[in-house]
Amino acid sequence: MLIRAEKPDDCRAIHDLTQAAFAPQPFADGFEGPLIDMLRDAGDLTLSLVADEDGIIGHVAFSPAQITDAEGAWYALGPISVRTDRHRQGIGRMLVETGLTILAERGAAGCVLTGNPTIYERLGFTSDGNLHHHGTEDRYVLWRVLNGMRPKGFVTFAPAFDPANHVYVAPDVADVLALHPDVKSPAFRKLTIREQLDRQAKTLLKAHKNCDARARMHLQSWWPKAQGRTLEQIFDGTFTLYDARTTMAREYGYAAAWDDVADAVADPTFEAALDALLDGNLVALFRLMQDAPDLIRQRSSYGHRATFLHYLGSNGVESHRQVVPINAAYMAQRLMAAGADPNATMQVYGGPQTPLALACTSAHPIAAGIADALNVALRP
């Protein structure tokens, strides 16, 4: 077995190995493989080593870390992956030790990680309560000195580790979220669907009056009279409260008339699960599904009646929710394995649409760089 630095043509194999290695773990969320890709793309994959034995059977990544009150260069360890049939053969340890030796020779002060102390103490890592990371108990923040002094302070990892960077939000979608900053608030969620849409319609009417370009997605995607008109032409024309309500009704799947908009509160459990889904938080989603098993087959309370898989298609649902978790393909696979129906249809764009049909015609997964994987995952 050879421990060596990754080569350019190793990237796909490293991604696939990492996904497969983490999949059986209860804490896995499908971000592990994309995380390495994001580190590499950002220039933050300081050291990437593979265990090669007639193919890649193991991998370890190291990336820059910042510690507020520590001197010298510190690095983060992880993810570490070993092919499942080669566990308990010391491959992970060899990868880590080789990487730490290389970093030490380069003058690194030390290495830090968040993880299970029982596992990483065997690799020489320790925790003394003087190192902190937001959202993590101090005992799970571990370090190993290579050339420096014991660290203390707050740890910041590379941007790829930040959950905020795990979801792609297109500029038009970001504009919608900025136009309606309260759509995710508890107060907004307590309103009836009719009240929610009426509030957004009045905001849209004001945006039209002010020629606010953040209304572009609403107007050009959902207002029937916008077809063939530029945004400037739309702003120059007449736009009434009736038009605004019609636009919002169509966006939420009420194609016939404003009068069809439900005067009821959207199901709070489904909405909470949907938040977890679109955040890419598979662990939180499955925790909710354990308490409510029917969620896997449930549909949105809104007029389009979308399922979770439809929302992963990032198309045809409410504009502010057309975001793309980078782990969407992995989540689709896990949801389908749990019983989600890839042949389920929702009523949008003049006819019934499957999740795959929506994903194939959405620009957002393409811009996020996951379209091919998502389309494969959504195939029945």
Coordinates of C-alpha atoms in Angstrom, one line a residue:
M1 CA 0.0 0.0 0.0
L2 CA 1.3 3.4 -1.0
I3 CA 0.5 6.7 0.9
R4 CA 0.8 9.5 -1.6
A5 CA -0.5 13.0 -2.4
E6 CA -3.7 13.1 -4.5
K7 CA -3.4 13.5 -8.2
P8 CA -5.8 15.5 -10.4
D9 CA -7.5 12.4 -11.7
D10 CA -8.1 11.1 -8.1
C11 CA -10.8 13.7 -7.3
R12 CA -13.9 11.7 -8.4
A13 CA -12.6 8.6 -6.6
I14 CA -11.9 10.6 -3.4
H15 CA -15.4 12.1 -3.5
D16 CA -17.1 8.7 -4.0
L17 CA -14.9 6.9 -1.4
T18 CA -15.8 9.6 1.1
Q19 CA -19.5 9.5 0.5
A20 CA -19.5 5.7 0.7
A21 CA -17.4 5.6 3.9
F22 CA -19.6 8.1 5.7
A23 CA -23.0 6.8 4.5
P24 CA -23.5 4.2 7.2
Q25 CA -22.8 6.7 10.0
P26 CA -25.8 8.2 11.8
F27 CA -24.3 11.6 11.7
A28 CA -23.6 11.6 8.0
D29 CA -25.3 14.3 6.0
G30 CA -23.9 13.8 2.5
F31 CA -21.7 16.9 2.7
E32 CA -18.5 15.0 3.3
G33 CA -17.6 14.4 -0.3
P34 CA -18.7 17.8 -1.5
L35 CA -16.8 19.4 1.4
I36 CA -13.5 18.1 0.0
D37 CA -14.4 19.4 -3.4
M38 CA -15.2 22.8 -2.0
L39 CA -11.9 22.9 -0.1
R40 CA -10.0 22.1 -3.2
D41 CA -11.9 24.6 -5.4
A42 CA -11.2 27.3 -2.8
G43 CA -7.5 26.5 -2.6
D44 CA -8.0 25.4 1.1
L45 CA -7.1 21.8 0.6
T46 CA -3.6 22.2 2.1
L47 CA -2.8 18.5 2.1
S48 CA -4.7 15.6 0.5
L49 CA -3.3 12.1 0.9
V50 CA -4.6 8.8 -0.4
A51 CA -3.9 5.2 0.4
D52 CA -3.4 3.5 -2.9
E53 CA -3.5 -0.3 -3.3
D54 CA -4.7 -1.1 -6.8
G55 CA -7.1 1.9 -6.4
I56 CA -7.8 4.4 -3.7
I57 CA -8.8 2.7 -0.4
G58 CA -8.4 5.6 2.0
H59 CA -8.1 9.4 2.1
V60 CA -7.4 12.2 4.6
A61 CA -7.7 16.0 4.1
F62 CA -6.0 18.8 6.0
S63 CA -7.0 22.5 5.6
P64 CA -6.1 25.8 7.3
A65 CA -7.6 26.7 10.7
Q66 CA -7.4 29.9 12.7
I67 CA -7.1 30.0 16.5
T68 CA -7.5 33.4 18.1
D69 CA -4.8 33.1 20.8
A70 CA -2.4 30.6 19.2
E71 CA 0.8 31.4 17.4
G72 CA 2.0 29.8 14.2
A73 CA 0.1 27.9 11.4
W74 CA -2.6 25.5 12.5
Y75 CA -4.4 23.1 10.3
A76 CA -7.7 21.2 10.6
L77 CA -7.9 17.4 10.2
G78 CA -10.7 15.8 8.2
P79 CA -12.6 14.3 6.7
I80 CA -10.9 10.9 7.0
S81 CA -12.3 8.0 4.9
V82 CA -11.3 4.4 4.5
R83 CA -13.1 1.9 2.3
T84 CA -15.6 -0.1 4.4
D85 CA -14.0 -3.5 3.7
R86 CA -10.6 -2.2 4.9
H87 CA -11.6 -0.9 8.3
R88 CA -9.6 -1.8 11.4
Q89 CA -6.4 -2.3 9.4
G90 CA -4.6 0.9 10.5
I91 CA -5.1 2.6 7.2
G92 CA -6.7 5.7 8.8
R93 CA -3.9 6.0 11.4
M94 CA -1.2 5.7 8.7
L95 CA -2.9 8.5 6.6
V96 CA -3.2 10.8 9.6
E97 CA 0.4 10.2 10.9
T98 CA 1.8 10.7 7.4
G99 CA 0.0 13.9 7.0
L100 CA 1.0 15.2 10.4
T101 CA 4.6 14.4 9.7
I102 CA 4.5 16.3 6.5
L103 CA 2.9 19.3 8.2
A104 CA 5.4 19.2 11.0
E105 CA 8.3 19.2 8.5
R106 CA 6.7 22.3 6.9
G107 CA 6.8 24.1 10.3
A108 CA 3.1 23.8 11.2
A109 CA 2.4 24.6 14.9
G110 CA -0.3 22.0 15.2
C111 CA -3.5 20.4 14.1
V112 CA -7.1 20.8 15.4
L113 CA -10.4 19.0 14.9
T114 CA -13.9 18.5 16.2
G115 CA -14.7 14.9 16.9
N116 CA -15.1 12.0 19.3
P117 CA -12.3 12.1 21.9
T118 CA -12.3 8.3 22.3
I119 CA -11.3 7.9 18.7
Y120 CA -8.8 10.8 18.3
E121 CA -7.1 10.5 21.6
R122 CA -5.6 7.3 20.2
L123 CA -4.0 9.5 17.5
G124 CA -2.4 11.8 20.1
F125 CA -5.1 14.5 20.1
T126 CA -6.3 16.0 23.4
S127 CA -8.7 18.5 24.8
D128 CA -8.2 20.7 27.9
G129 CA -11.2 23.0 27.7
N130 CA -9.1 26.0 26.5
L131 CA -10.1 25.6 22.8
H132 CA -13.6 26.5 21.7
H133 CA -15.6 26.3 18.5
H134 CA -19.1 27.8 18.0
G135 CA -21.8 25.2 18.6
T136 CA -19.4 22.4 19.8
E137 CA -18.8 21.3 23.4
D138 CA -15.2 22.0 24.4
R139 CA -14.5 18.4 25.1
Y140 CA -15.1 17.6 21.4
V141 CA -12.6 20.3 20.3
L142 CA -9.2 18.5 20.2
W143 CA -5.7 19.5 19.2
R144 CA -2.2 18.1 18.8
V145 CA 0.9 20.2 18.9
L146 CA 3.5 19.7 16.2
N147 CA 6.0 22.6 16.7
G148 CA 4.3 25.1 18.9
M149 CA 2.7 25.8 22.2
R150 CA -0.6 24.5 23.6
P151 CA -3.4 26.4 21.8
K152 CA -6.2 28.4 23.4
G153 CA -8.9 30.6 22.1
F154 CA -11.6 30.2 19.4
V155 CA -11.2 28.0 16.3
T156 CA -12.4 29.0 12.9
F157 CA -12.2 26.5 10.1
A158 CA -12.1 27.1 6.3
P159 CA -15.3 28.6 4.8
A160 CA -16.2 25.2 3.2
F161 CA -17.1 23.9 6.8
D162 CA -19.6 26.7 7.4
P163 CA -23.2 25.4 6.9
A164 CA -24.1 28.7 5.4
N165 CA -21.9 27.8 2.4
H166 CA -23.6 24.4 1.9
V167 CA -26.6 25.8 0.2
Y168 CA -26.5 27.5 -3.2
V169 CA -28.8 30.5 -3.4
A170 CA -29.2 32.1 -6.9
P171 CA -29.1 35.9 -7.0
D172 CA -32.8 36.1 -8.0
V173 CA -33.7 33.9 -5.1
A174 CA -31.6 35.9 -2.7
D175 CA -33.4 39.0 -3.9
V176 CA -36.8 37.4 -3.1
L177 CA -35.5 36.5 0.4
A178 CA -34.3 40.1 0.9
L179 CA -37.7 41.5 -0.3
H180 CA -39.6 39.3 2.2
P181 CA -37.2 39.0 5.2
D182 CA -39.8 37.6 7.5
V183 CA -40.9 34.5 5.4
K184 CA -38.9 32.2 7.7
S185 CA -40.0 33.8 11.0
P186 CA -42.2 32.1 13.5
A187 CA -44.7 35.0 13.3
F188 CA -45.1 34.6 9.6
R189 CA -45.5 30.8 9.9
K190 CA -48.4 31.3 12.3
L191 CA -50.4 33.2 9.7
T192 CA -52.9 31.4 7.5
I193 CA -51.8 30.7 3.9
R194 CA -54.1 33.4 2.7
E195 CA -52.6 35.9 5.1
Q196 CA -49.1 34.9 4.1
L197 CA -49.7 35.4 0.4
D198 CA -51.6 38.6 1.0
R199 CA -48.7 40.1 3.0
Q200 CA -46.3 39.1 0.2
A201 CA -48.7 40.5 -2.5
K202 CA -48.8 43.9 -0.8
T203 CA -44.9 43.9 -0.6
L204 CA -44.8 43.0 -4.3
L205 CA -47.2 45.8 -5.1
K206 CA -45.0 48.3 -3.3
A207 CA -41.9 46.8 -5.0
H208 CA -43.5 47.3 -8.4
K209 CA -44.4 50.9 -7.5
N210 CA -40.8 51.6 -6.5
C211 CA -39.3 49.7 -9.5
D212 CA -37.5 47.4 -7.1
A213 CA -35.6 44.9 -9.1
R214 CA -35.7 42.4 -6.3
A215 CA -39.3 41.6 -7.5
R216 CA -37.9 40.3 -10.8
M217 CA -38.4 36.6 -10.1
H218 CA -42.0 37.0 -8.8
L219 CA -43.0 39.1 -11.7
Q220 CA -41.3 37.4 -14.7
S221 CA -41.9 33.9 -13.5
W222 CA -45.5 34.1 -12.1
W223 CA -47.4 37.2 -13.4
P224 CA -49.4 36.0 -16.4
K225 CA -49.2 39.4 -18.1
A226 CA -45.4 39.5 -17.9
Q227 CA -44.8 37.1 -20.8
G228 CA -42.6 38.7 -23.5
R229 CA -42.0 41.9 -21.5
T230 CA -38.8 43.2 -20.0
L231 CA -38.7 44.2 -16.4
E232 CA -38.6 47.8 -17.4
Q233 CA -41.7 47.4 -19.4
I234 CA -43.4 45.6 -16.5
F235 CA -42.5 48.5 -14.2
D236 CA -43.8 51.0 -16.7
G237 CA -47.2 49.3 -16.9
T238 CA -50.1 49.1 -14.5
F239 CA -49.9 46.6 -11.7
T240 CA -52.7 46.4 -9.1
L241 CA -53.3 44.5 -5.9
Y242 CA -55.4 42.1 -7.9
D243 CA -52.3 41.4 -10.1
A244 CA -50.1 41.0 -7.1
R245 CA -52.4 38.6 -5.4
T246 CA -52.8 36.6 -8.7
T247 CA -49.0 36.5 -9.0
M248 CA -48.5 35.1 -5.5
A249 CA -51.4 32.7 -5.8
R250 CA -49.9 31.2 -9.0
E251 CA -46.4 31.0 -7.4
Y252 CA -47.9 28.9 -4.5
G253 CA -49.8 26.6 -6.9
Y254 CA -53.3 28.2 -6.9
A255 CA -53.6 28.6 -10.6
A256 CA -57.3 29.2 -10.8
A257 CA -58.0 32.3 -8.7
W258 CA -57.2 34.2 -5.5
D259 CA -60.4 32.8 -4.0
D260 CA -58.9 29.3 -4.0
V261 CA -56.0 30.3 -1.7
A262 CA -56.5 28.3 1.5
D263 CA -57.5 30.1 4.7
A264 CA -55.7 27.6 6.9
V265 CA -52.3 27.4 8.5
A266 CA -49.7 25.3 6.7
D267 CA -48.7 22.1 8.5
P268 CA -46.0 23.1 11.0
T269 CA -44.3 19.7 11.1
F270 CA -44.0 19.6 7.3
E271 CA -42.7 23.1 7.2
A272 CA -40.0 22.4 9.9
A273 CA -39.0 19.3 8.0
L274 CA -38.8 21.3 4.8
D275 CA -36.5 23.8 6.5
A276 CA -34.2 21.0 7.5
L277 CA -34.3 19.6 3.9
L278 CA -33.4 22.9 2.3
D279 CA -30.7 23.6 4.8
G280 CA -29.2 20.2 3.8
N281 CA -29.6 19.0 7.4
L282 CA -30.4 15.4 6.8
V283 CA -29.8 14.4 10.4
A284 CA -32.5 16.9 11.6
L285 CA -34.9 15.9 8.8
F286 CA -34.7 12.2 9.7
R287 CA -35.1 12.9 13.4
L288 CA -38.4 14.6 12.5
M289 CA -39.3 11.7 10.3
Q290 CA -38.8 9.3 13.2
D291 CA -41.4 11.1 15.2
A292 CA -43.7 11.5 12.2
P293 CA -43.2 8.6 9.7
D294 CA -45.9 9.8 7.3
L295 CA -43.7 12.9 6.5
I296 CA -42.0 10.9 3.8
R297 CA -45.2 10.7 1.8
Q298 CA -46.7 14.0 2.9
R299 CA -47.3 16.9 0.6
S300 CA -47.1 20.7 1.1
S301 CA -50.1 22.5 2.4
Y302 CA -49.8 25.0 -0.5
G303 CA -51.7 24.6 -3.7
H304 CA -49.0 22.9 -5.7
R305 CA -48.9 20.0 -3.2
A306 CA -45.2 19.4 -3.6
T307 CA -43.3 16.6 -1.9
F308 CA -39.8 16.8 -0.5
L309 CA -38.4 15.4 -3.7
H310 CA -40.1 18.2 -5.7
Y311 CA -38.5 20.8 -3.5
L312 CA -35.1 19.2 -4.2
G313 CA -35.8 19.9 -7.9
S314 CA -35.5 23.6 -7.1
N315 CA -38.2 24.6 -9.6
G316 CA -41.9 25.2 -9.6
V317 CA -42.2 25.8 -5.8
E318 CA -42.3 29.1 -3.9
S319 CA -39.5 31.3 -5.1
H320 CA -37.7 31.8 -1.8
R321 CA -37.4 28.0 -1.5
Q322 CA -35.8 27.4 -4.8
V323 CA -32.4 26.9 -3.1
V324 CA -30.0 24.0 -3.7
P325 CA -28.4 22.1 -0.9
I326 CA -25.0 20.9 -2.2
N327 CA -25.9 17.4 -0.8
A328 CA -29.3 17.3 -2.6
A329 CA -28.4 14.2 -4.6
Y330 CA -27.4 12.3 -1.5
M331 CA -30.6 13.5 0.3
A332 CA -32.7 12.3 -2.7
Q333 CA -31.1 8.9 -2.5
R334 CA -31.7 8.6 1.2
L335 CA -35.3 9.9 0.9
M336 CA -36.1 7.4 -1.9
A337 CA -34.6 4.6 0.1
A338 CA -36.9 5.6 3.0
G339 CA -40.0 5.4 0.7
A340 CA -40.3 8.8 -1.1
D341 CA -42.0 8.4 -4.5
P342 CA -40.0 9.7 -7.4
N343 CA -43.0 9.3 -9.6
A344 CA -45.2 11.6 -7.5
T345 CA -46.5 14.6 -9.4
M346 CA -47.3 18.2 -8.4
Q347 CA -49.4 20.6 -10.5
V348 CA -47.3 23.3 -11.9
Y349 CA -46.5 25.0 -15.3
G350 CA -49.8 23.8 -16.7
G351 CA -49.5 20.1 -15.9
P352 CA -48.3 17.4 -13.6
Q353 CA -44.6 17.4 -13.0
T354 CA -42.3 14.8 -11.4
P355 CA -39.3 15.8 -9.3
L356 CA -36.9 14.7 -12.1
A357 CA -38.8 16.8 -14.7
L358 CA -38.5 19.9 -12.5
A359 CA -34.8 19.3 -11.7
C360 CA -34.0 18.8 -15.4
T361 CA -35.4 22.1 -16.3
S362 CA -34.0 24.2 -13.4
A363 CA -31.0 26.4 -13.8
H364 CA -30.3 26.4 -10.1
P365 CA -28.8 22.8 -9.7
I366 CA -26.7 23.6 -12.8
A367 CA -25.3 26.8 -11.2
A368 CA -24.7 24.8 -8.0
G369 CA -22.7 22.3 -10.0
I370 CA -24.8 19.3 -8.9
A371 CA -27.3 18.9 -11.7
D372 CA -25.9 15.6 -13.2
A373 CA -25.7 13.9 -9.8
L374 CA -29.2 15.2 -8.8
N375 CA -30.8 14.1 -12.0
V376 CA -29.3 10.6 -11.7
A377 CA -30.5 10.4 -8.1
L378 CA -34.1 11.4 -8.9
R379 CA -34.5 8.8 -11.7
P380 CA -37.3 6.3 -10.7

